[in-house]
Amino acid sequence: GTTEVPLSKAPSPHTAPRPPVMAAGCSLTKVDVLIDNSVLYCPALAQHRNNTKPIQWEPRFNNGFSLTANNTLLTVPLDGLYYVYFGISYRIPGNYCEQKGVDRIQDLHTQVFKFTASYPKDIVIIKSIDSMTCTILAQRFVYAGQLIQLLKNDKLKMIIHTPHEVVNWFKGGIYFGAFLS
């Protein structure tokens, strides 16, 4: 199954990602409140039961970005060159590996899509593929980002193609964002 996830903020594309700081259930970096033209969305609690449906998000910071009515797509406020990024923490919970049908190697696959009026189909703009051996309490953090030209009213979304149980939803281990560079 898949999970759709909209935007937040990250560090400059010219620096390594900083360790996340916990705040109200979200992953934040120390530079988050200093970046203009950025947005941060955090998962609405109790929305993560099934990763075949889009995750709904609630805003924490918002400088011009807007969400669709169902809070799963982010609308870009201005034309420009944006740094789009995401970070996801994965972990293998307790007896997950012993469950029937669970693969020994867990695929960690995430994509960020752009939808624009001039080409009304989802276009992959960032793709991350990684893996993790299914052992008790194994952990991995994946970060990806890219500079991309976006137009006003373009829509962005993130889809996670990883079993829901492996994504670290409840410890602020996921963020997705963009900022005008």
Short mmCIF file of C-alpha atoms in Angstrom, two decimals:
data_model
loop_
_atom_site.label_atom_id
_atom_site.label_comp_id
_atom_site.label_asym_id
_atom_site.label_seq_id
_atom_site.Cartn_x
_atom_site.Cartn_y
_atom_site.Cartn_z
CA GLY A 1 0.00 0.00 0.00
CA THR A 2 0.91 3.65 -0.19
CA THR A 3 0.61 6.69 2.03
CA GLU A 4 0.41 10.26 0.73
CA VAL A 5 2.16 12.88 2.83
CA PRO A 6 2.34 16.69 2.27
CA LEU A 7 5.01 19.34 3.04
CA SER A 8 7.09 20.93 5.86
CA LYS A 9 10.61 22.43 6.06
CA ALA A 10 14.25 21.37 6.13
CA PRO A 11 17.77 22.73 6.33
CA SER A 12 19.53 24.49 3.48
CA PRO A 13 20.41 22.25 0.53
CA HIS A 14 24.05 23.23 1.06
CA THR A 15 24.29 21.76 4.55
CA ALA A 16 23.85 18.28 5.90
CA PRO A 17 20.50 17.57 7.55
CA ARG A 18 20.49 18.45 11.22
CA PRO A 19 19.23 16.01 13.83
CA PRO A 20 15.51 16.58 14.39
CA VAL A 21 14.29 18.36 17.51
CA MET A 22 10.98 17.18 18.97
CA ALA A 23 8.18 19.74 19.17
CA ALA A 24 4.47 18.97 19.49
CA GLY A 25 4.84 15.59 17.80
CA CYS A 26 6.73 16.95 14.78
CA SER A 27 10.31 16.76 13.60
CA LEU A 28 11.80 20.22 13.50
CA THR A 29 15.30 21.48 12.85
CA LYS A 30 16.75 24.48 14.63
CA VAL A 31 16.54 26.52 11.40
CA ASP A 32 12.84 25.82 10.77
CA VAL A 33 11.46 29.03 12.21
CA LEU A 34 14.09 31.12 10.40
CA ILE A 35 13.34 30.02 6.82
CA ASP A 36 11.01 32.31 4.85
CA ASN A 37 8.56 31.00 2.23
CA SER A 38 8.42 27.60 3.91
CA VAL A 39 5.79 25.46 5.51
CA LEU A 40 5.61 22.72 8.11
CA TYR A 41 2.83 20.17 8.42
CA CYS A 42 2.59 17.49 11.07
CA PRO A 43 0.48 14.35 10.96
CA ALA A 44 -2.95 14.69 12.52
CA LEU A 45 -3.06 12.17 15.36
CA ALA A 46 -4.85 8.85 14.80
CA GLN A 47 -4.59 9.19 11.01
CA HIS A 48 -1.93 6.48 10.50
CA ARG A 49 -3.83 3.24 10.84
CA ASN A 50 -3.65 2.18 7.18
CA ASN A 51 -1.04 3.30 4.69
CA THR A 52 -3.31 2.72 1.67
CA LYS A 53 -5.06 6.06 2.30
CA PRO A 54 -3.61 9.58 2.27
CA ILE A 55 -2.34 10.89 5.58
CA GLN A 56 -4.09 14.04 6.72
CA TRP A 57 -1.89 16.80 8.09
CA GLU A 58 -2.42 19.78 10.32
CA PRO A 59 -0.38 22.98 9.85
CA ARG A 60 2.20 24.14 12.39
CA PHE A 61 3.95 26.91 10.38
CA ASN A 62 2.74 28.28 7.06
CA ASN A 63 4.14 31.16 5.01
CA GLY A 64 1.95 31.32 1.92
CA PHE A 65 1.55 27.61 1.17
CA SER A 66 -1.90 26.05 1.29
CA LEU A 67 -3.31 22.55 1.55
CA THR A 68 -6.11 20.98 -0.46
CA ALA A 69 -9.45 20.44 1.26
CA ASN A 70 -8.41 16.95 2.41
CA ASN A 71 -4.96 18.15 3.61
CA THR A 72 -2.96 15.78 1.37
CA LEU A 73 -1.63 18.08 -1.41
CA LEU A 74 0.44 21.23 -0.91
CA THR A 75 -0.16 24.19 -3.26
CA VAL A 76 2.94 26.26 -4.17
CA PRO A 77 2.40 30.01 -3.48
CA LEU A 78 4.88 31.60 -5.94
CA ASP A 79 6.90 30.79 -9.07
CA GLY A 80 10.52 30.04 -8.23
CA LEU A 81 13.36 27.65 -7.55
CA TYR A 82 12.47 25.56 -4.47
CA TYR A 83 14.40 23.11 -2.39
CA VAL A 84 11.97 20.22 -1.81
CA TYR A 85 12.95 17.60 0.75
CA PHE A 86 11.80 14.88 3.12
CA GLY A 87 13.11 12.85 6.03
CA ILE A 88 11.66 9.60 7.31
CA SER A 89 12.67 7.53 10.29
CA TYR A 90 12.05 3.80 9.98
CA ARG A 91 12.17 1.22 12.77
CA ILE A 92 11.30 -2.46 13.13
CA PRO A 93 8.83 -2.84 16.02
CA GLY A 94 8.96 -5.69 18.57
CA ASN A 95 7.73 -8.92 16.96
CA TYR A 96 7.05 -7.50 13.47
CA CYS A 97 9.66 -9.73 11.76
CA GLU A 98 8.04 -12.92 13.07
CA GLN A 99 4.66 -12.13 11.47
CA LYS A 100 3.57 -14.31 8.55
CA GLY A 101 4.35 -12.78 5.16
CA VAL A 102 6.91 -10.23 6.40
CA ASP A 103 10.00 -10.08 4.16
CA ARG A 104 13.48 -10.45 5.69
CA ILE A 105 14.58 -7.34 3.78
CA GLN A 106 12.24 -4.36 4.16
CA ASP A 107 12.10 -2.03 1.14
CA LEU A 108 12.04 1.66 2.08
CA HIS A 109 10.64 3.39 -0.99
CA THR A 110 9.41 7.00 -1.07
CA GLN A 111 8.49 9.35 -3.92
CA VAL A 112 7.67 13.06 -4.12
CA PHE A 113 5.35 14.06 -6.96
CA LYS A 114 4.59 17.36 -8.67
CA PHE A 115 1.29 18.06 -10.40
CA THR A 116 1.13 21.11 -12.66
CA ALA A 117 -1.74 22.54 -14.74
CA SER A 118 0.33 22.47 -17.97
CA TYR A 119 0.94 18.70 -17.62
CA PRO A 120 -1.91 17.33 -15.50
CA LYS A 121 -0.26 14.07 -14.43
CA ASP A 122 1.86 13.26 -11.41
CA ILE A 123 5.57 13.71 -12.16
CA VAL A 124 8.18 12.12 -9.86
CA ILE A 125 10.62 14.81 -8.73
CA ILE A 126 12.37 12.93 -5.90
CA LYS A 127 12.71 9.18 -5.44
CA SER A 128 14.38 7.34 -2.58
CA ILE A 129 14.96 3.59 -2.49
CA ASP A 130 16.68 1.95 0.46
CA SER A 131 16.36 -1.24 2.46
CA MET A 132 16.71 -2.51 6.00
CA THR A 133 17.16 -6.02 7.36
CA CYS A 134 14.16 -7.11 9.39
CA THR A 135 15.68 -7.56 12.85
CA ILE A 136 14.14 -6.53 16.15
CA LEU A 137 14.49 -2.81 16.84
CA ALA A 138 16.49 -2.08 13.64
CA GLN A 139 16.39 1.61 12.66
CA ARG A 140 17.26 3.73 9.64
CA PHE A 141 16.80 7.40 8.71
CA VAL A 142 16.42 8.43 5.06
CA TYR A 143 16.74 12.05 3.87
CA ALA A 144 16.41 13.26 0.28
CA GLY A 145 16.05 16.67 -1.33
CA GLN A 146 16.37 18.45 -4.64
CA LEU A 147 16.24 21.93 -6.16
CA ILE A 148 13.36 22.19 -8.63
CA GLN A 149 11.64 24.98 -10.53
CA LEU A 150 8.00 25.22 -9.45
CA LEU A 151 5.12 27.38 -10.63
CA LYS A 152 2.44 29.10 -8.60
CA ASN A 153 -0.41 26.62 -7.91
CA ASP A 154 1.71 23.51 -8.60
CA LYS A 155 0.75 20.73 -6.19
CA LEU A 156 3.21 18.55 -4.26
CA LYS A 157 2.65 15.26 -2.46
CA MET A 158 4.72 12.47 -1.00
CA ILE A 159 3.89 8.78 -1.22
CA ILE A 160 5.50 6.19 1.04
CA HIS A 161 5.54 2.66 -0.41
CA THR A 162 6.67 1.01 2.83
CA PRO A 163 4.58 -1.03 5.27
CA HIS A 164 2.89 1.31 7.73
CA GLU A 165 4.31 -0.54 10.75
CA VAL A 166 7.91 0.27 9.70
CA VAL A 167 7.42 4.07 9.45
CA ASN A 168 8.19 5.88 12.72
CA TRP A 169 4.99 8.01 12.80
CA PHE A 170 4.63 8.61 16.51
CA LYS A 171 8.04 9.90 17.55
CA GLY A 172 8.21 12.86 15.18
CA GLY A 173 10.23 10.81 12.72
CA ILE A 174 8.78 12.18 9.49
CA TYR A 175 8.86 15.54 7.73
CA PHE A 176 8.30 16.81 4.21
CA GLY A 177 8.84 20.34 3.03
CA ALA A 178 9.98 23.01 0.63
CA PHE A 179 11.42 26.48 0.69
CA LEU A 180 12.04 29.12 -1.94
CA SER A 181 15.78 29.38 -2.55
#
